[in-house]
């Protein structure tokens, strides 16, 4: 989350992050490891110094306002408002697209002429084909078929 915030202010942040995390940190760890092999006391002293430096940076960054020296509180709040506005606009566009997709996938109501043939006479029925009218169409065809059978008797 913070890396993205800083990257939105400075384009070089992702490159710096990659260089530090994949080159700098492994190089420091390898150097400390090699120093332990050469001299145990020097390795312990360097490791303690690196850990104290890291702890000092973390304390300064979190408790003494170090993070606000890089990006001020006002800039952070402004960027947060911009991101929220963009997210709401994207959400609204996504909901609109979803509604359009649902409207496009609903089956269209159309009239189809269906002929039901019985022995003595022919009966014609117009049936609406669609998700809602399917049950009504079946009932209408059955009713007309029964009427045709009664008329022929």
JSON list of C-alpha atoms in Angstrom, two decimals:
[
{"chain": "A", "resi": 1, "resn": "UNK", "atom": "CA", "xyz": [0.00, 0.00, 0.00]},
{"chain": "A", "resi": 2, "resn": "UNK", "atom": "CA", "xyz": [2.74, 2.48, 0.92]},
{"chain": "A", "resi": 3, "resn": "UNK", "atom": "CA", "xyz": [4.91, 1.50, -2.01]},
{"chain": "A", "resi": 4, "resn": "UNK", "atom": "CA", "xyz": [2.06, 2.39, -4.35]},
{"chain": "A", "resi": 5, "resn": "UNK", "atom": "CA", "xyz": [1.53, 5.71, -2.57]},
{"chain": "A", "resi": 6, "resn": "UNK", "atom": "CA", "xyz": [5.18, 6.69, -2.95]},
{"chain": "A", "resi": 7, "resn": "UNK", "atom": "CA", "xyz": [5.26, 5.42, -6.53]},
{"chain": "A", "resi": 8, "resn": "UNK", "atom": "CA", "xyz": [2.32, 7.69, -7.34]},
{"chain": "A", "resi": 9, "resn": "UNK", "atom": "CA", "xyz": [4.47, 10.67, -6.33]},
{"chain": "A", "resi": 10, "resn": "UNK", "atom": "CA", "xyz": [7.83, 9.54, -7.76]},
{"chain": "A", "resi": 11, "resn": "UNK", "atom": "CA", "xyz": [8.24, 7.26, -10.76]},
{"chain": "A", "resi": 12, "resn": "UNK", "atom": "CA", "xyz": [11.67, 6.05, -9.62]},
{"chain": "A", "resi": 13, "resn": "UNK", "atom": "CA", "xyz": [10.36, 4.39, -6.43]},
{"chain": "A", "resi": 14, "resn": "UNK", "atom": "CA", "xyz": [9.67, 0.95, -7.99]},
{"chain": "A", "resi": 15, "resn": "UNK", "atom": "CA", "xyz": [13.15, 0.87, -9.54]},
{"chain": "A", "resi": 16, "resn": "UNK", "atom": "CA", "xyz": [14.77, 1.90, -6.24]},
{"chain": "A", "resi": 17, "resn": "UNK", "atom": "CA", "xyz": [12.73, -0.74, -4.39]},
{"chain": "A", "resi": 18, "resn": "UNK", "atom": "CA", "xyz": [13.81, -3.49, -6.79]},
{"chain": "A", "resi": 19, "resn": "UNK", "atom": "CA", "xyz": [17.46, -2.45, -6.59]},
{"chain": "A", "resi": 20, "resn": "UNK", "atom": "CA", "xyz": [17.45, -2.26, -2.77]},
{"chain": "A", "resi": 21, "resn": "UNK", "atom": "CA", "xyz": [15.48, -5.45, -2.13]},
{"chain": "A", "resi": 22, "resn": "UNK", "atom": "CA", "xyz": [17.10, -7.66, -4.77]},
{"chain": "A", "resi": 23, "resn": "UNK", "atom": "CA", "xyz": [20.63, -6.27, -4.82]},
{"chain": "A", "resi": 24, "resn": "UNK", "atom": "CA", "xyz": [21.28, -4.18, -1.69]},
{"chain": "A", "resi": 25, "resn": "UNK", "atom": "CA", "xyz": [19.79, -6.40, 1.02]},
{"chain": "A", "resi": 26, "resn": "UNK", "atom": "CA", "xyz": [21.30, -9.64, -0.36]},
{"chain": "A", "resi": 27, "resn": "UNK", "atom": "CA", "xyz": [24.69, -7.92, -0.74]},
{"chain": "A", "resi": 28, "resn": "UNK", "atom": "CA", "xyz": [24.61, -6.74, 2.89]},
{"chain": "A", "resi": 29, "resn": "UNK", "atom": "CA", "xyz": [23.56, -10.21, 4.09]},
{"chain": "A", "resi": 30, "resn": "UNK", "atom": "CA", "xyz": [26.29, -11.85, 2.04]},
{"chain": "A", "resi": 31, "resn": "UNK", "atom": "CA", "xyz": [28.86, -9.36, 3.33]},
{"chain": "A", "resi": 32, "resn": "UNK", "atom": "CA", "xyz": [27.91, -10.04, 6.94]},
{"chain": "A", "resi": 33, "resn": "UNK", "atom": "CA", "xyz": [28.04, -13.78, 6.29]},
{"chain": "A", "resi": 34, "resn": "UNK", "atom": "CA", "xyz": [31.51, -13.52, 4.75]},
{"chain": "A", "resi": 35, "resn": "UNK", "atom": "CA", "xyz": [32.65, -11.33, 7.65]},
{"chain": "A", "resi": 36, "resn": "UNK", "atom": "CA", "xyz": [31.46, -13.98, 10.12]},
{"chain": "A", "resi": 37, "resn": "UNK", "atom": "CA", "xyz": [33.70, -16.47, 8.30]},
{"chain": "A", "resi": 38, "resn": "UNK", "atom": "CA", "xyz": [36.70, -14.14, 8.52]},
{"chain": "A", "resi": 39, "resn": "UNK", "atom": "CA", "xyz": [36.21, -12.91, 12.08]},
{"chain": "A", "resi": 40, "resn": "UNK", "atom": "CA", "xyz": [33.44, -13.88, 14.46]},
{"chain": "A", "resi": 41, "resn": "UNK", "atom": "CA", "xyz": [33.79, -10.71, 16.55]},
{"chain": "A", "resi": 42, "resn": "UNK", "atom": "CA", "xyz": [33.71, -8.41, 13.51]},
{"chain": "A", "resi": 43, "resn": "UNK", "atom": "CA", "xyz": [30.65, -10.26, 12.16]},
{"chain": "A", "resi": 44, "resn": "UNK", "atom": "CA", "xyz": [28.79, -9.85, 15.46]},
{"chain": "A", "resi": 45, "resn": "UNK", "atom": "CA", "xyz": [29.69, -6.15, 15.68]},
{"chain": "A", "resi": 46, "resn": "UNK", "atom": "CA", "xyz": [28.61, -5.46, 12.07]},
{"chain": "A", "resi": 47, "resn": "UNK", "atom": "CA", "xyz": [25.39, -7.46, 12.49]},
{"chain": "A", "resi": 48, "resn": "UNK", "atom": "CA", "xyz": [24.54, -5.56, 15.68]},
{"chain": "A", "resi": 49, "resn": "UNK", "atom": "CA", "xyz": [25.29, -2.24, 13.96]},
{"chain": "A", "resi": 50, "resn": "UNK", "atom": "CA", "xyz": [23.08, -3.11, 10.97]},
{"chain": "A", "resi": 51, "resn": "UNK", "atom": "CA", "xyz": [20.21, -4.25, 13.23]},
{"chain": "A", "resi": 52, "resn": "UNK", "atom": "CA", "xyz": [20.46, -1.09, 15.36]},
{"chain": "A", "resi": 53, "resn": "UNK", "atom": "CA", "xyz": [20.52, 1.07, 12.22]},
{"chain": "A", "resi": 54, "resn": "UNK", "atom": "CA", "xyz": [17.44, -0.73, 10.90]},
{"chain": "A", "resi": 55, "resn": "UNK", "atom": "CA", "xyz": [15.64, -0.35, 14.26]},
{"chain": "A", "resi": 56, "resn": "UNK", "atom": "CA", "xyz": [16.56, 3.35, 14.35]},
{"chain": "A", "resi": 57, "resn": "UNK", "atom": "CA", "xyz": [15.19, 3.93, 10.84]},
{"chain": "A", "resi": 58, "resn": "UNK", "atom": "CA", "xyz": [11.95, 2.12, 11.72]},
{"chain": "A", "resi": 59, "resn": "UNK", "atom": "CA", "xyz": [11.48, 4.16, 14.92]},
{"chain": "A", "resi": 60, "resn": "UNK", "atom": "CA", "xyz": [12.28, 7.45, 13.12]},
{"chain": "A", "resi": 61, "resn": "UNK", "atom": "CA", "xyz": [9.94, 6.56, 10.24]},
{"chain": "A", "resi": 62, "resn": "UNK", "atom": "CA", "xyz": [6.97, 5.55, 12.41]},
{"chain": "A", "resi": 63, "resn": "UNK", "atom": "CA", "xyz": [7.25, 7.62, 15.61]},
{"chain": "A", "resi": 64, "resn": "UNK", "atom": "CA", "xyz": [9.21, 10.76, 14.75]},
{"chain": "A", "resi": 65, "resn": "UNK", "atom": "CA", "xyz": [7.47, 11.77, 11.51]},
{"chain": "A", "resi": 66, "resn": "UNK", "atom": "CA", "xyz": [10.02, 10.48, 9.05]},
{"chain": "A", "resi": 67, "resn": "UNK", "atom": "CA", "xyz": [7.33, 9.31, 6.70]},
{"chain": "A", "resi": 68, "resn": "UNK", "atom": "CA", "xyz": [5.82, 12.81, 6.60]},
{"chain": "A", "resi": 69, "resn": "UNK", "atom": "CA", "xyz": [9.15, 14.28, 5.48]},
{"chain": "A", "resi": 70, "resn": "UNK", "atom": "CA", "xyz": [8.91, 12.18, 2.33]},
{"chain": "A", "resi": 71, "resn": "UNK", "atom": "CA", "xyz": [5.19, 12.79, 1.66]},
{"chain": "A", "resi": 72, "resn": "UNK", "atom": "CA", "xyz": [3.36, 15.31, 3.84]},
{"chain": "A", "resi": 73, "resn": "UNK", "atom": "CA", "xyz": [0.09, 14.52, 5.59]},
{"chain": "A", "resi": 74, "resn": "UNK", "atom": "CA", "xyz": [-1.79, 16.97, 3.33]},
{"chain": "A", "resi": 75, "resn": "UNK", "atom": "CA", "xyz": [-0.42, 15.30, 0.21]},
{"chain": "A", "resi": 76, "resn": "UNK", "atom": "CA", "xyz": [-1.40, 11.88, 1.57]},
{"chain": "A", "resi": 77, "resn": "UNK", "atom": "CA", "xyz": [-4.96, 13.02, 2.33]},
{"chain": "A", "resi": 78, "resn": "UNK", "atom": "CA", "xyz": [-5.31, 14.66, -1.09]},
{"chain": "A", "resi": 79, "resn": "UNK", "atom": "CA", "xyz": [-4.09, 11.51, -2.85]},
{"chain": "A", "resi": 80, "resn": "UNK", "atom": "CA", "xyz": [-6.45, 9.38, -0.74]},
{"chain": "A", "resi": 81, "resn": "UNK", "atom": "CA", "xyz": [-9.41, 11.53, -1.81]},
{"chain": "A", "resi": 82, "resn": "UNK", "atom": "CA", "xyz": [-8.32, 11.26, -5.45]},
{"chain": "A", "resi": 83, "resn": "UNK", "atom": "CA", "xyz": [-8.03, 7.47, -5.19]},
{"chain": "A", "resi": 84, "resn": "UNK", "atom": "CA", "xyz": [-11.46, 7.21, -3.56]},
{"chain": "A", "resi": 85, "resn": "UNK", "atom": "CA", "xyz": [-13.01, 9.33, -6.32]},
{"chain": "A", "resi": 86, "resn": "UNK", "atom": "CA", "xyz": [-11.34, 7.16, -8.97]},
{"chain": "A", "resi": 87, "resn": "UNK", "atom": "CA", "xyz": [-12.52, 3.99, -7.22]},
{"chain": "A", "resi": 88, "resn": "UNK", "atom": "CA", "xyz": [-16.10, 5.27, -7.04]},
{"chain": "A", "resi": 89, "resn": "UNK", "atom": "CA", "xyz": [-16.02, 6.23, -10.72]},
{"chain": "A", "resi": 90, "resn": "UNK", "atom": "CA", "xyz": [-14.63, 2.82, -11.66]},
{"chain": "A", "resi": 91, "resn": "UNK", "atom": "CA", "xyz": [-17.23, 1.09, -9.46]},
{"chain": "A", "resi": 92, "resn": "UNK", "atom": "CA", "xyz": [-20.04, 3.08, -11.06]},
{"chain": "A", "resi": 93, "resn": "UNK", "atom": "CA", "xyz": [-18.73, 2.24, -14.53]},
{"chain": "A", "resi": 94, "resn": "UNK", "atom": "CA", "xyz": [-18.47, -1.44, -13.59]},
{"chain": "A", "resi": 95, "resn": "UNK", "atom": "CA", "xyz": [-22.04, -1.49, -12.27]},
{"chain": "A", "resi": 96, "resn": "UNK", "atom": "CA", "xyz": [-23.28, 0.25, -15.43]},
{"chain": "A", "resi": 97, "resn": "UNK", "atom": "CA", "xyz": [-21.43, -2.26, -17.61]},
{"chain": "A", "resi": 98, "resn": "UNK", "atom": "CA", "xyz": [-22.88, -5.14, -15.57]},
{"chain": "A", "resi": 99, "resn": "UNK", "atom": "CA", "xyz": [-26.41, -3.75, -16.01]},
{"chain": "A", "resi": 100, "resn": "UNK", "atom": "CA", "xyz": [-25.85, -3.38, -19.76]},
{"chain": "A", "resi": 101, "resn": "UNK", "atom": "CA", "xyz": [-24.52, -6.94, -19.99]},
{"chain": "A", "resi": 102, "resn": "UNK", "atom": "CA", "xyz": [-27.52, -8.30, -18.09]},
{"chain": "A", "resi": 103, "resn": "UNK", "atom": "CA", "xyz": [-29.91, -6.36, -20.33]},
{"chain": "A", "resi": 104, "resn": "UNK", "atom": "CA", "xyz": [-28.16, -7.73, -23.42]},
{"chain": "A", "resi": 105, "resn": "UNK", "atom": "CA", "xyz": [-28.37, -11.35, -22.21]},
{"chain": "A", "resi": 106, "resn": "UNK", "atom": "CA", "xyz": [-32.07, -11.33, -21.33]},
{"chain": "A", "resi": 107, "resn": "UNK", "atom": "CA", "xyz": [-34.12, -13.19, -23.97]},
{"chain": "A", "resi": 108, "resn": "UNK", "atom": "CA", "xyz": [-36.21, -10.95, -26.17]},
{"chain": "A", "resi": 109, "resn": "UNK", "atom": "CA", "xyz": [-39.96, -11.41, -26.11]},
{"chain": "A", "resi": 110, "resn": "UNK", "atom": "CA", "xyz": [-41.22, -12.41, -29.55]},
{"chain": "A", "resi": 111, "resn": "UNK", "atom": "CA", "xyz": [-44.40, -13.81, -30.93]},
{"chain": "A", "resi": 112, "resn": "UNK", "atom": "CA", "xyz": [-44.33, -17.17, -32.61]},
{"chain": "A", "resi": 113, "resn": "UNK", "atom": "CA", "xyz": [-47.28, -18.73, -34.32]},
{"chain": "A", "resi": 114, "resn": "UNK", "atom": "CA", "xyz": [-47.87, -22.28, -33.16]},
{"chain": "A", "resi": 115, "resn": "UNK", "atom": "CA", "xyz": [-50.28, -24.66, -34.84]},
{"chain": "A", "resi": 116, "resn": "UNK", "atom": "CA", "xyz": [-51.76, -27.41, -32.74]},
{"chain": "A", "resi": 117, "resn": "UNK", "atom": "CA", "xyz": [-53.33, -30.09, -34.89]},
{"chain": "A", "resi": 118, "resn": "UNK", "atom": "CA", "xyz": [-56.06, -32.34, -33.55]},
{"chain": "A", "resi": 119, "resn": "UNK", "atom": "CA", "xyz": [-57.98, -34.97, -35.41]},
{"chain": "A", "resi": 120, "resn": "UNK", "atom": "CA", "xyz": [-61.15, -33.14, -36.38]},
{"chain": "A", "resi": 121, "resn": "UNK", "atom": "CA", "xyz": [-59.96, -29.51, -36.62]},
{"chain": "A", "resi": 122, "resn": "UNK", "atom": "CA", "xyz": [-56.91, -27.31, -36.57]},
{"chain": "A", "resi": 123, "resn": "UNK", "atom": "CA", "xyz": [-56.40, -24.81, -33.76]},
{"chain": "A", "resi": 124, "resn": "UNK", "atom": "CA", "xyz": [-54.07, -21.83, -34.06]},
{"chain": "A", "resi": 125, "resn": "UNK", "atom": "CA", "xyz": [-52.52, -20.16, -31.06]},
{"chain": "A", "resi": 126, "resn": "UNK", "atom": "CA", "xyz": [-50.11, -17.27, -30.77]},
{"chain": "A", "resi": 127, "resn": "UNK", "atom": "CA", "xyz": [-47.60, -17.88, -28.02]},
{"chain": "A", "resi": 128, "resn": "UNK", "atom": "CA", "xyz": [-45.10, -15.45, -26.47]},
{"chain": "A", "resi": 129, "resn": "UNK", "atom": "CA", "xyz": [-41.70, -17.08, -26.15]},
{"chain": "A", "resi": 130, "resn": "UNK", "atom": "CA", "xyz": [-39.67, -15.85, -23.19]},
{"chain": "A", "resi": 131, "resn": "UNK", "atom": "CA", "xyz": [-38.61, -16.73, -19.70]},
{"chain": "A", "resi": 132, "resn": "UNK", "atom": "CA", "xyz": [-41.73, -15.29, -18.03]},
{"chain": "A", "resi": 133, "resn": "UNK", "atom": "CA", "xyz": [-44.31, -16.27, -20.59]},
{"chain": "A", "resi": 134, "resn": "UNK", "atom": "CA", "xyz": [-43.31, -19.92, -21.03]},
{"chain": "A", "resi": 135, "resn": "UNK", "atom": "CA", "xyz": [-45.72, -21.29, -18.40]},
{"chain": "A", "resi": 136, "resn": "UNK", "atom": "CA", "xyz": [-48.55, -19.08, -19.63]},
{"chain": "A", "resi": 137, "resn": "UNK", "atom": "CA", "xyz": [-47.93, -20.21, -23.21]},
{"chain": "A", "resi": 138, "resn": "UNK", "atom": "CA", "xyz": [-48.14, -23.88, -22.28]},
{"chain": "A", "resi": 139, "resn": "UNK", "atom": "CA", "xyz": [-51.38, -23.29, -20.38]},
{"chain": "A", "resi": 140, "resn": "UNK", "atom": "CA", "xyz": [-52.87, -21.35, -23.32]},
{"chain": "A", "resi": 141, "resn": "UNK", "atom": "CA", "xyz": [-51.97, -24.10, -25.80]},
{"chain": "A", "resi": 142, "resn": "UNK", "atom": "CA", "xyz": [-53.49, -26.77, -23.53]},
{"chain": "A", "resi": 143, "resn": "UNK", "atom": "CA", "xyz": [-56.67, -24.73, -23.08]},
{"chain": "A", "resi": 144, "resn": "UNK", "atom": "CA", "xyz": [-57.07, -24.21, -26.85]},
{"chain": "A", "resi": 145, "resn": "UNK", "atom": "CA", "xyz": [-56.39, -27.90, -27.45]},
{"chain": "A", "resi": 146, "resn": "UNK", "atom": "CA", "xyz": [-59.13, -28.87, -24.96]},
{"chain": "A", "resi": 147, "resn": "UNK", "atom": "CA", "xyz": [-61.53, -26.39, -26.63]},
{"chain": "A", "resi": 148, "resn": "UNK", "atom": "CA", "xyz": [-60.78, -27.93, -30.03]},
{"chain": "A", "resi": 149, "resn": "UNK", "atom": "CA", "xyz": [-61.41, -31.42, -28.70]},
{"chain": "A", "resi": 150, "resn": "UNK", "atom": "CA", "xyz": [-64.75, -30.32, -27.14]},
{"chain": "A", "resi": 151, "resn": "UNK", "atom": "CA", "xyz": [-65.82, -28.56, -30.35]},
{"chain": "A", "resi": 152, "resn": "UNK", "atom": "CA", "xyz": [-65.06, -31.63, -32.44]},
{"chain": "A", "resi": 153, "resn": "UNK", "atom": "CA", "xyz": [-67.13, -33.93, -30.21]}
]
